[in-house]
Amino acid sequence: MKGGRSKAGSKNDDKLSVKQKKVKKTKDPNKPKRPPSAFFVFMEGFRKQFKEKNPAVKGVAAMGKAGGDRWRAMSDEDKAQFVTIAEQRKKDYEASMRAYEKKQAGGNDEEESDKSKSEVNDDDEDGSDEGEDDD
DNA sequence: TCGCTGATTGTTCGT
DNA sequence: ACGAACAATCAGCGA
């Protein structure tokens, strides 16, 4: 979308590219997944609502159509909210991609795990009692 | 029993 | 610059 579309005569939205059915086998295990677009970010919240309103919904097609229809009904400003989030996701993706390229360049076991470390849980967590207040 | 297919749009990569 | 692929979701059906 985005106002200026490169395609000049896109009068028909035929499903020219009807591929993507079976996701190709990504042979690159380190390849980071692509950041979710604003539409997907919106879908994250929409899925819950859709499930609540349509608990008997089956398949993703119904949700996809409903989501797409709702998405188009939204104003650019409303979508801007998700777009902003999507941008953050993209930023994070760039960082992941950087690590990915780094790995591709040279085999190093250094992953992008140097970011903020939630809790220093060295030992295997038991999970029985959640002690959020350590110390 | 396991795994793919379907439908939506946006974004990103590759040529 | 254009094209094509791929991101998540859930339940149903095929082999």
PDB file of C-alpha atoms (C1' of nucleotides) in Angstrom:
ATOM      1  CA  MET A   1       0.000   0.000   0.000  1.00  0.00           C
ATOM      2  CA  LYS A   2       1.671   3.213   0.686  1.00  0.00           C
ATOM      3  CA  GLY A   3       0.406   5.649  -1.841  1.00  0.00           C
ATOM      4  CA  GLY A   4       2.971   5.374  -4.550  1.00  0.00           C
ATOM      5  CA  ARG A   5       2.979   1.910  -5.896  1.00  0.00           C
ATOM      6  CA  SER A   6       5.593   0.980  -8.400  1.00  0.00           C
ATOM      7  CA  LYS A   7       3.212  -1.076 -10.378  1.00  0.00           C
ATOM      8  CA  ALA A   8       1.478   1.221 -12.817  1.00  0.00           C
ATOM      9  CA  GLY A   9      -1.382  -0.913 -13.978  1.00  0.00           C
ATOM     10  CA  SER A  10      -2.273  -3.007 -10.999  1.00  0.00           C
ATOM     11  CA  LYS A  11      -5.896  -3.117 -11.857  1.00  0.00           C
ATOM     12  CA  ASN A  12      -6.369  -6.702 -10.980  1.00  0.00           C
ATOM     13  CA  ASP A  13      -5.137  -8.206  -7.801  1.00  0.00           C
ATOM     14  CA  ASP A  14      -4.981 -11.642  -9.169  1.00  0.00           C
ATOM     15  CA  LYS A  15      -3.162 -14.048  -7.028  1.00  0.00           C
ATOM     16  CA  LEU A  16      -0.313 -14.081  -9.435  1.00  0.00           C
ATOM     17  CA  SER A  17       1.993 -15.094  -6.700  1.00  0.00           C
ATOM     18  CA  VAL A  18       0.106 -17.910  -5.202  1.00  0.00           C
ATOM     19  CA  LYS A  19       3.214 -19.498  -3.894  1.00  0.00           C
ATOM     20  CA  GLN A  20       4.344 -19.452  -0.352  1.00  0.00           C
ATOM     21  CA  LYS A  21       2.100 -22.378   0.331  1.00  0.00           C
ATOM     22  CA  LYS A  22       4.671 -24.605   1.826  1.00  0.00           C
ATOM     23  CA  VAL A  23       7.353 -22.550   3.368  1.00  0.00           C
ATOM     24  CA  LYS A  24      10.606 -23.396   1.754  1.00  0.00           C
ATOM     25  CA  LYS A  25      12.997 -25.280   3.873  1.00  0.00           C
ATOM     26  CA  THR A  26      15.266 -22.682   5.312  1.00  0.00           C
ATOM     27  CA  LYS A  27      18.572 -24.397   5.354  1.00  0.00           C
ATOM     28  CA  ASP A  28      19.986 -21.559   7.342  1.00  0.00           C
ATOM     29  CA  PRO A  29      19.187 -22.230  10.969  1.00  0.00           C
ATOM     30  CA  ASN A  30      20.685 -18.948  11.959  1.00  0.00           C
ATOM     31  CA  LYS A  31      18.720 -16.946   9.535  1.00  0.00           C
ATOM     32  CA  PRO A  32      16.499 -14.636  11.618  1.00  0.00           C
ATOM     33  CA  LYS A  33      12.820 -14.627  10.882  1.00  0.00           C
ATOM     34  CA  ARG A  34      11.511 -11.548   9.166  1.00  0.00           C
ATOM     35  CA  PRO A  35       9.956  -8.893  11.341  1.00  0.00           C
ATOM     36  CA  PRO A  36       6.174  -8.874  11.458  1.00  0.00           C
ATOM     37  CA  SER A  37       4.664  -6.099   9.434  1.00  0.00           C
ATOM     38  CA  ALA A  38       2.196  -3.653  10.915  1.00  0.00           C
ATOM     39  CA  PHE A  39      -0.517  -5.926   9.682  1.00  0.00           C
ATOM     40  CA  PHE A  40       0.861  -8.830  11.662  1.00  0.00           C
ATOM     41  CA  VAL A  41       1.305  -6.689  14.719  1.00  0.00           C
ATOM     42  CA  PHE A  42      -2.290  -5.696  14.447  1.00  0.00           C
ATOM     43  CA  MET A  43      -3.197  -9.301  13.915  1.00  0.00           C
ATOM     44  CA  GLU A  44      -1.572 -10.286  17.161  1.00  0.00           C
ATOM     45  CA  GLY A  45      -4.217  -8.373  19.041  1.00  0.00           C
ATOM     46  CA  PHE A  46      -6.902  -8.999  16.516  1.00  0.00           C
ATOM     47  CA  ARG A  47      -6.496 -12.739  16.812  1.00  0.00           C
ATOM     48  CA  LYS A  48      -7.545 -12.614  20.427  1.00  0.00           C
ATOM     49  CA  GLN A  49     -10.542 -10.458  19.727  1.00  0.00           C
ATOM     50  CA  PHE A  50     -11.498 -12.537  16.778  1.00  0.00           C
ATOM     51  CA  LYS A  51     -11.317 -15.660  18.853  1.00  0.00           C
ATOM     52  CA  GLU A  52     -13.450 -14.105  21.533  1.00  0.00           C
ATOM     53  CA  LYS A  53     -16.051 -12.947  19.094  1.00  0.00           C
ATOM     54  CA  ASN A  54     -15.743 -16.034  17.006  1.00  0.00           C
ATOM     55  CA  PRO A  55     -14.738 -18.856  19.291  1.00  0.00           C
ATOM     56  CA  ALA A  56     -16.188 -21.290  16.864  1.00  0.00           C
ATOM     57  CA  VAL A  57     -14.086 -20.031  14.052  1.00  0.00           C
ATOM     58  CA  LYS A  58     -12.216 -22.683  12.225  1.00  0.00           C
ATOM     59  CA  GLY A  59      -9.204 -22.320  10.110  1.00  0.00           C
ATOM     60  CA  VAL A  60      -7.153 -19.249   9.531  1.00  0.00           C
ATOM     61  CA  ALA A  61      -8.893 -18.241   6.370  1.00  0.00           C
ATOM     62  CA  ALA A  62     -11.825 -16.744   8.206  1.00  0.00           C
ATOM     63  CA  MET A  63      -9.527 -14.876  10.484  1.00  0.00           C
ATOM     64  CA  GLY A  64      -7.370 -13.747   7.617  1.00  0.00           C
ATOM     65  CA  LYS A  65     -10.291 -12.344   5.732  1.00  0.00           C
ATOM     66  CA  ALA A  66     -11.715 -10.712   8.815  1.00  0.00           C
ATOM     67  CA  GLY A  67      -8.336  -9.315   9.710  1.00  0.00           C
ATOM     68  CA  GLY A  68      -7.715  -7.967   6.243  1.00  0.00           C
ATOM     69  CA  ASP A  69     -11.122  -6.417   6.086  1.00  0.00           C
ATOM     70  CA  ARG A  70     -10.709  -4.839   9.474  1.00  0.00           C
ATOM     71  CA  TRP A  71      -7.233  -3.669   8.587  1.00  0.00           C
ATOM     72  CA  ARG A  72      -8.462  -1.821   5.538  1.00  0.00           C
ATOM     73  CA  ALA A  73     -11.176  -0.227   7.616  1.00  0.00           C
ATOM     74  CA  MET A  74      -8.626   1.213   9.938  1.00  0.00           C
ATOM     75  CA  SER A  75      -7.341   4.694   9.369  1.00  0.00           C
ATOM     76  CA  ASP A  76      -3.739   5.296   8.529  1.00  0.00           C
ATOM     77  CA  GLU A  77      -3.401   7.004  11.854  1.00  0.00           C
ATOM     78  CA  ASP A  78      -4.790   4.006  13.644  1.00  0.00           C
ATOM     79  CA  LYS A  79      -2.495   1.767  11.729  1.00  0.00           C
ATOM     80  CA  ALA A  80       0.343   4.080  12.564  1.00  0.00           C
ATOM     81  CA  GLN A  81       0.265   2.591  16.022  1.00  0.00           C
ATOM     82  CA  PHE A  82       1.101  -0.814  14.695  1.00  0.00           C
ATOM     83  CA  VAL A  83       3.428   0.640  12.155  1.00  0.00           C
ATOM     84  CA  THR A  84       5.435   2.183  14.928  1.00  0.00           C
ATOM     85  CA  ILE A  85       5.684  -1.138  16.653  1.00  0.00           C
ATOM     86  CA  ALA A  86       6.582  -2.814  13.430  1.00  0.00           C
ATOM     87  CA  GLU A  87       9.411  -0.380  13.040  1.00  0.00           C
ATOM     88  CA  GLN A  88      10.791  -1.376  16.368  1.00  0.00           C
ATOM     89  CA  ARG A  89      10.548  -4.969  15.340  1.00  0.00           C
ATOM     90  CA  LYS A  90      12.460  -4.187  12.232  1.00  0.00           C
ATOM     91  CA  LYS A  91      15.141  -2.527  14.243  1.00  0.00           C
ATOM     92  CA  ASP A  92      15.513  -5.583  16.353  1.00  0.00           C
ATOM     93  CA  TYR A  93      15.528  -7.632  13.216  1.00  0.00           C
ATOM     94  CA  GLU A  94      18.417  -5.654  11.877  1.00  0.00           C
ATOM     95  CA  ALA A  95      20.359  -6.513  14.980  1.00  0.00           C
ATOM     96  CA  SER A  96      19.536 -10.161  14.542  1.00  0.00           C
ATOM     97  CA  MET A  97      20.428  -9.982  10.915  1.00  0.00           C
ATOM     98  CA  ARG A  98      23.735  -8.436  11.820  1.00  0.00           C
ATOM     99  CA  ALA A  99      24.515 -11.384  14.019  1.00  0.00           C
ATOM    100  CA  TYR A 100      23.389 -13.663  11.269  1.00  0.00           C
ATOM    101  CA  GLU A 101      25.715 -12.148   8.751  1.00  0.00           C
ATOM    102  CA  LYS A 102      28.407 -12.231  11.293  1.00  0.00           C
ATOM    103  CA  LYS A 103      27.956 -15.918  11.684  1.00  0.00           C
ATOM    104  CA  GLN A 104      27.893 -16.400   7.987  1.00  0.00           C
ATOM    105  CA  ALA A 105      31.105 -14.487   7.676  1.00  0.00           C
ATOM    106  CA  GLY A 106      33.009 -16.375  10.253  1.00  0.00           C
ATOM    107  CA  GLY A 107      32.025 -19.287  12.375  1.00  0.00           C
ATOM    108  CA  ASN A 108      31.805 -17.789  15.784  1.00  0.00           C
ATOM    109  CA  ASP A 109      29.698 -19.073  18.590  1.00  0.00           C
ATOM    110  CA  GLU A 110      28.904 -15.604  19.681  1.00  0.00           C
ATOM    111  CA  GLU A 111      25.234 -15.120  19.370  1.00  0.00           C
ATOM    112  CA  GLU A 112      23.267 -11.980  19.966  1.00  0.00           C
ATOM    113  CA  SER A 113      22.819 -12.959  23.531  1.00  0.00           C
ATOM    114  CA  ASP A 114      24.685 -10.085  24.947  1.00  0.00           C
ATOM    115  CA  LYS A 115      21.593  -8.009  25.175  1.00  0.00           C
ATOM    116  CA  SER A 116      19.778  -7.305  28.367  1.00  0.00           C
ATOM    117  CA  LYS A 117      19.784 -10.392  30.463  1.00  0.00           C
ATOM    118  CA  SER A 118      16.590 -10.698  32.362  1.00  0.00           C
ATOM    119  CA  GLU A 119      17.544 -12.693  35.338  1.00  0.00           C
ATOM    120  CA  VAL A 120      20.790 -14.396  35.949  1.00  0.00           C
ATOM    121  CA  ASN A 121      19.405 -17.809  36.049  1.00  0.00           C
ATOM    122  CA  ASP A 122      22.430 -19.940  35.731  1.00  0.00           C
ATOM    123  CA  ASP A 123      21.000 -22.949  37.401  1.00  0.00           C
ATOM    124  CA  ASP A 124      18.221 -24.753  35.716  1.00  0.00           C
ATOM    125  CA  GLU A 125      15.100 -23.110  36.865  1.00  0.00           C
ATOM    126  CA  ASP A 126      12.764 -25.259  38.732  1.00  0.00           C
ATOM    127  CA  GLY A 127       9.814 -23.025  38.148  1.00  0.00           C
ATOM    128  CA  SER A 128       8.046 -24.170  41.218  1.00  0.00           C
ATOM    129  CA  ASP A 129       8.087 -20.896  42.992  1.00  0.00           C
ATOM    130  CA  GLU A 130       8.437 -17.699  41.080  1.00  0.00           C
ATOM    131  CA  GLY A 131      10.585 -15.487  43.166  1.00  0.00           C
ATOM    132  CA  GLU A 132      10.437 -12.229  41.385  1.00  0.00           C
ATOM    133  CA  ASP A 133      11.867 -10.437  44.287  1.00  0.00           C
ATOM    134  CA  ASP A 134      15.266 -11.807  44.671  1.00  0.00           C
ATOM    135  CA  ASP A 135      17.623 -10.298  47.062  1.00  0.00           C
TER     136      ASP A 135
ATOM    137  C1'  DT B   1       0.447 -40.186  13.979  1.00  0.00           C
ATOM    138  C1'  DC B   2       2.485 -36.393  11.754  1.00  0.00           C
ATOM    139  C1'  DG B   3       2.412 -32.583   8.814  1.00  0.00           C
ATOM    140  C1'  DC B   4       0.709 -29.649   5.379  1.00  0.00           C
ATOM    141  C1'  DT B   5      -2.934 -26.432   3.548  1.00  0.00           C
ATOM    142  C1'  DG B   6      -5.567 -22.209   3.554  1.00  0.00           C
ATOM    143  C1'  DA B   7      -6.072 -16.495   3.636  1.00  0.00           C
ATOM    144  C1'  DT B   8      -4.703 -11.946   5.081  1.00  0.00           C
ATOM    145  C1'  DT B   9      -1.084  -7.874   4.074  1.00  0.00           C
ATOM    146  C1'  DG B  10       3.425  -5.942   4.670  1.00  0.00           C
ATOM    147  C1'  DT B  11       8.192  -6.108   4.539  1.00  0.00           C
ATOM    148  C1'  DT B  12      12.421  -7.673   3.236  1.00  0.00           C
ATOM    149  C1'  DC B  13      15.812  -9.810   0.207  1.00  0.00           C
ATOM    150  C1'  DG B  14      17.557 -11.026  -4.230  1.00  0.00           C
ATOM    151  C1'  DT B  15      18.333 -10.309  -9.128  1.00  0.00           C
TER     152       DT B  15
ATOM    153  C1'  DA C   1      13.257  -1.159  -9.793  1.00  0.00           C
ATOM    154  C1'  DC C   2      10.621  -5.319  -9.807  1.00  0.00           C
ATOM    155  C1'  DG C   3       9.515  -9.896  -8.283  1.00  0.00           C
ATOM    156  C1'  DA C   4       9.014 -13.394  -5.341  1.00  0.00           C
ATOM    157  C1'  DA C   5       9.131 -15.345  -0.972  1.00  0.00           C
ATOM    158  C1'  DC C   6       8.005 -15.398   3.662  1.00  0.00           C
ATOM    159  C1'  DA C   7       6.238 -13.826   8.497  1.00  0.00           C
ATOM    160  C1'  DA C   8       1.798 -16.108  12.326  1.00  0.00           C
ATOM    161  C1'  DT C   9      -2.389 -18.598  13.285  1.00  0.00           C
ATOM    162  C1'  DC C  10      -5.634 -23.142  13.971  1.00  0.00           C
ATOM    163  C1'  DA C  11      -8.154 -26.699  12.788  1.00  0.00           C
ATOM    164  C1'  DG C  12      -9.175 -30.196   9.480  1.00  0.00           C
ATOM    165  C1'  DC C  13      -7.793 -33.777   6.395  1.00  0.00           C
ATOM    166  C1'  DG C  14      -4.357 -36.990   3.839  1.00  0.00           C
ATOM    167  C1'  DA C  15      -1.150 -40.539   3.701  1.00  0.00           C
TER     168       DA C  15
END
